[in-house]
Amino acid sequence: MKRFWVLLTFGLCLVMAAGVWTIMTKMDQSSQTSGNHAKGQAALSSVEEEKAEKSVEIAFEPFVSDSEFIQKGHQFYNNTTGWGRIEALNWQDQQEFAQLLLTSLSQIEKKESMQKDFTHIQSLATFIVEDNKDKEHVILLHRIFHDLDIDVNQYEHEDYFDVTHYGEGKKMKEVVKHIESNSGV
């Protein structure tokens, strides 16, 4: 009987040692993977920075409808500022697109319900065209287009900035305050 307990104890010790060894091996592999993941993230980050600095394709023809204007505006800002790209803006692209916005606004038949929002877009785009490299202009344009795309084009997204007159506009005064502080009014 004593021999049985010795063998049982020895067997349990072996099982425990194997378990500890397995856990330690998995932890080591996990730390190597996370190290490789961090290296991969750094490489991905530098690729994203390069993409942000590269020019994007900007339409030559003005947008002809408010729906297209809103959708293409939102798409441009998603592609050039979203996902951390705001930190590496290509100001030439921003200026070219802002000029396209201004040209489009002069040709689009504006609905009364969107007049204030289009006026805010016009002011912010004018700041950018005039070489005012303030990221806040771009951030606010992106938010206006984002909210309008949800309200007008039924774009689906969980974020809503509430900065448009067309929407509820609870935070629209932030846009107005920014425009006024930059236009000397």
Tab-separated table of C-alpha atoms in Angstrom:
chain	number	residue	atom	x	y	z
A	1	MET	CA	0.000	0.000	0.000
A	2	LYS	CA	2.858	2.336	0.798
A	3	ARG	CA	4.283	1.684	-2.654
A	4	PHE	CA	0.930	2.658	-4.212
A	5	TRP	CA	0.955	6.053	-2.440
A	6	VAL	CA	4.544	6.717	-3.464
A	7	LEU	CA	3.715	5.987	-7.109
A	8	LEU	CA	0.541	8.056	-6.918
A	9	THR	CA	2.415	10.996	-5.369
A	10	PHE	CA	5.183	10.720	-7.976
A	11	GLY	CA	2.608	10.578	-10.777
A	12	LEU	CA	0.785	13.648	-9.466
A	13	CYS	CA	4.091	15.522	-9.264
A	14	LEU	CA	4.813	14.641	-12.901
A	15	VAL	CA	1.364	15.825	-13.981
A	16	MET	CA	1.786	19.094	-12.088
A	17	ALA	CA	5.261	19.637	-13.549
A	18	ALA	CA	3.907	19.002	-17.052
A	19	GLY	CA	1.085	21.474	-16.414
A	20	VAL	CA	3.471	24.151	-15.168
A	21	TRP	CA	5.778	23.515	-18.127
A	22	THR	CA	2.836	23.832	-20.571
A	23	ILE	CA	1.657	27.086	-18.987
A	24	MET	CA	5.171	28.554	-19.016
A	25	THR	CA	5.655	27.558	-22.663
A	26	LYS	CA	2.362	29.176	-23.668
A	27	MET	CA	3.229	32.360	-21.734
A	28	ASP	CA	6.594	32.536	-23.473
A	29	GLN	CA	4.977	32.043	-26.883
A	30	SER	CA	2.380	34.669	-26.019
A	31	SER	CA	5.032	37.235	-25.089
A	32	GLN	CA	6.916	36.491	-28.309
A	33	THR	CA	3.707	36.853	-30.289
A	34	SER	CA	2.871	40.146	-28.610
A	35	GLY	CA	6.420	41.326	-29.297
A	36	ASN	CA	5.972	40.369	-32.936
A	37	HIS	CA	2.530	41.981	-32.834
A	38	ALA	CA	4.076	45.211	-31.540
A	39	LYS	CA	6.687	45.068	-34.320
A	40	GLY	CA	3.909	44.396	-36.816
A	41	GLN	CA	1.883	47.292	-35.438
A	42	ALA	CA	4.902	49.599	-35.759
A	43	ALA	CA	5.374	48.503	-39.362
A	44	LEU	CA	1.645	48.935	-40.017
A	45	SER	CA	1.740	52.360	-38.395
A	46	SER	CA	4.551	53.496	-40.688
A	47	VAL	CA	2.638	52.180	-43.720
A	48	GLU	CA	-0.439	54.128	-42.562
A	49	GLU	CA	1.659	57.273	-42.177
A	50	GLU	CA	2.963	56.854	-45.710
A	51	LYS	CA	-0.609	56.442	-46.980
A	52	ALA	CA	-1.684	59.591	-45.147
A	53	GLU	CA	1.134	61.600	-46.682
A	54	LYS	CA	0.385	60.368	-50.215
A	55	SER	CA	-2.091	62.243	-52.310
A	56	VAL	CA	-5.593	60.923	-52.696
A	57	GLU	CA	-7.602	61.103	-55.858
A	58	ILE	CA	-9.713	64.243	-55.864
A	59	ALA	CA	-12.512	64.750	-58.375
A	60	PHE	CA	-12.127	67.513	-60.917
A	61	GLU	CA	-15.798	68.091	-61.539
A	62	PRO	CA	-17.912	69.727	-58.849
A	63	PHE	CA	-20.538	67.645	-57.106
A	64	VAL	CA	-23.995	68.262	-58.543
A	65	SER	CA	-26.370	67.184	-55.792
A	66	ASP	CA	-26.420	67.756	-52.065
A	67	SER	CA	-26.544	63.994	-51.488
A	68	GLU	CA	-23.417	63.354	-53.595
A	69	PHE	CA	-21.685	66.391	-52.070
A	70	ILE	CA	-22.297	65.031	-48.563
A	71	GLN	CA	-21.366	61.440	-49.379
A	72	LYS	CA	-18.156	62.330	-51.235
A	73	GLY	CA	-17.187	64.884	-48.583
A	74	HIS	CA	-17.603	62.343	-45.817
A	75	GLN	CA	-15.730	59.716	-47.824
A	76	PHE	CA	-12.804	62.099	-48.437
A	77	TYR	CA	-12.486	62.980	-44.756
A	78	ASN	CA	-12.757	59.348	-43.690
A	79	ASN	CA	-9.949	58.484	-46.105
A	80	THR	CA	-7.674	61.378	-45.191
A	81	THR	CA	-8.308	61.960	-41.498
A	82	GLY	CA	-9.920	58.877	-40.019
A	83	TRP	CA	-8.116	56.233	-38.011
A	84	GLY	CA	-5.349	58.529	-36.791
A	85	ARG	CA	-4.481	60.064	-40.164
A	86	ILE	CA	-5.382	63.503	-38.820
A	87	GLU	CA	-1.850	63.590	-37.394
A	88	ALA	CA	-0.265	63.397	-40.859
A	89	LEU	CA	-2.496	65.567	-43.035
A	90	ASN	CA	-1.513	66.276	-46.597
A	91	TRP	CA	-2.413	69.960	-46.637
A	92	GLN	CA	-2.216	70.195	-50.421
A	93	ASP	CA	-4.938	67.542	-50.713
A	94	GLN	CA	-6.944	69.295	-48.013
A	95	GLN	CA	-6.714	72.595	-49.888
A	96	GLU	CA	-7.612	71.045	-53.243
A	97	PHE	CA	-10.623	69.300	-51.768
A	98	ALA	CA	-11.695	72.426	-49.885
A	99	GLN	CA	-11.598	74.309	-53.204
A	100	LEU	CA	-13.732	71.573	-54.772
A	101	LEU	CA	-16.210	71.981	-51.910
A	102	LEU	CA	-16.416	75.727	-52.510
A	103	THR	CA	-16.892	75.251	-56.259
A	104	SER	CA	-19.567	72.625	-55.645
A	105	LEU	CA	-21.393	74.826	-53.146
A	106	SER	CA	-21.653	77.566	-55.750
A	107	GLN	CA	-23.411	75.132	-58.122
A	108	ILE	CA	-25.568	72.978	-55.856
A	109	GLU	CA	-29.163	73.961	-55.383
A	110	LYS	CA	-29.283	74.246	-51.611
A	111	LYS	CA	-32.255	73.143	-49.589
A	112	GLU	CA	-33.319	75.638	-46.956
A	113	SER	CA	-32.972	72.934	-44.275
A	114	MET	CA	-29.251	72.553	-45.012
A	115	GLN	CA	-28.373	76.199	-45.641
A	116	LYS	CA	-26.708	76.795	-42.253
A	117	ASP	CA	-24.655	73.609	-42.491
A	118	PHE	CA	-23.518	74.456	-46.010
A	119	THR	CA	-22.569	77.946	-44.806
A	120	HIS	CA	-20.446	76.363	-42.056
A	121	ILE	CA	-18.816	74.057	-44.604
A	122	GLN	CA	-18.123	77.058	-46.813
A	123	SER	CA	-16.477	78.997	-43.953
A	124	LEU	CA	-14.292	76.081	-42.855
A	125	ALA	CA	-13.308	75.230	-46.442
A	126	THR	CA	-12.407	78.885	-47.044
A	127	PHE	CA	-10.069	78.853	-44.027
A	128	ILE	CA	-8.281	75.827	-45.456
A	129	VAL	CA	-8.033	77.297	-48.978
A	130	GLU	CA	-6.564	80.465	-47.456
A	131	ASP	CA	-3.736	78.262	-46.098
A	132	ASN	CA	-4.875	78.226	-42.497
A	133	LYS	CA	-3.444	74.853	-41.449
A	134	ASP	CA	-5.546	74.316	-38.359
A	135	LYS	CA	-6.529	70.661	-37.904
A	136	GLU	CA	-9.676	71.775	-36.102
A	137	HIS	CA	-11.085	73.080	-39.428
A	138	VAL	CA	-10.673	69.605	-40.910
A	139	ILE	CA	-12.038	67.823	-37.838
A	140	LEU	CA	-15.172	69.974	-37.844
A	141	LEU	CA	-15.685	69.508	-41.593
A	142	HIS	CA	-15.400	65.757	-41.104
A	143	ARG	CA	-17.960	65.832	-38.280
A	144	ILE	CA	-20.411	67.961	-40.260
A	145	PHE	CA	-20.181	65.651	-43.274
A	146	HIS	CA	-20.430	62.592	-41.017
A	147	ASP	CA	-23.643	63.795	-39.354
A	148	LEU	CA	-25.171	64.974	-42.641
A	149	ASP	CA	-24.353	61.635	-44.261
A	150	ILE	CA	-26.257	59.895	-41.471
A	151	ASP	CA	-29.205	62.297	-41.658
A	152	VAL	CA	-29.463	62.743	-45.431
A	153	ASN	CA	-28.028	59.560	-46.943
A	154	GLN	CA	-28.923	57.112	-44.140
A	155	TYR	CA	-25.237	56.287	-43.608
A	156	GLU	CA	-25.139	53.854	-40.707
A	157	HIS	CA	-22.682	54.483	-37.892
A	158	GLU	CA	-22.899	54.443	-34.113
A	159	ASP	CA	-21.103	57.803	-33.704
A	160	TYR	CA	-23.052	61.010	-34.092
A	161	PHE	CA	-21.450	64.363	-33.301
A	162	ASP	CA	-24.651	66.439	-33.243
A	163	VAL	CA	-22.979	69.426	-34.933
A	164	THR	CA	-25.419	70.101	-37.772
A	165	HIS	CA	-28.414	72.377	-37.988
A	166	TYR	CA	-30.081	69.786	-40.222
A	167	GLY	CA	-29.815	67.319	-37.330
A	168	GLU	CA	-30.657	68.328	-33.804
A	169	GLY	CA	-27.588	70.561	-33.609
A	170	LYS	CA	-27.074	70.376	-29.856
A	171	LYS	CA	-23.340	70.934	-30.336
A	172	MET	CA	-23.537	73.195	-33.385
A	173	LYS	CA	-22.483	76.174	-31.266
A	174	GLU	CA	-18.981	74.615	-31.098
A	175	VAL	CA	-18.763	74.923	-34.886
A	176	VAL	CA	-20.117	78.472	-34.848
A	177	LYS	CA	-17.719	79.511	-32.075
A	178	HIS	CA	-14.759	78.055	-33.993
A	179	ILE	CA	-15.757	79.822	-37.217
A	180	GLU	CA	-16.276	83.133	-35.455
A	181	SER	CA	-12.927	82.918	-33.652
A	182	ASN	CA	-11.159	82.316	-36.974
A	183	SER	CA	-12.956	84.922	-39.040
A	184	GLY	CA	-12.381	87.835	-36.733
A	185	VAL	CA	-16.127	88.363	-36.217
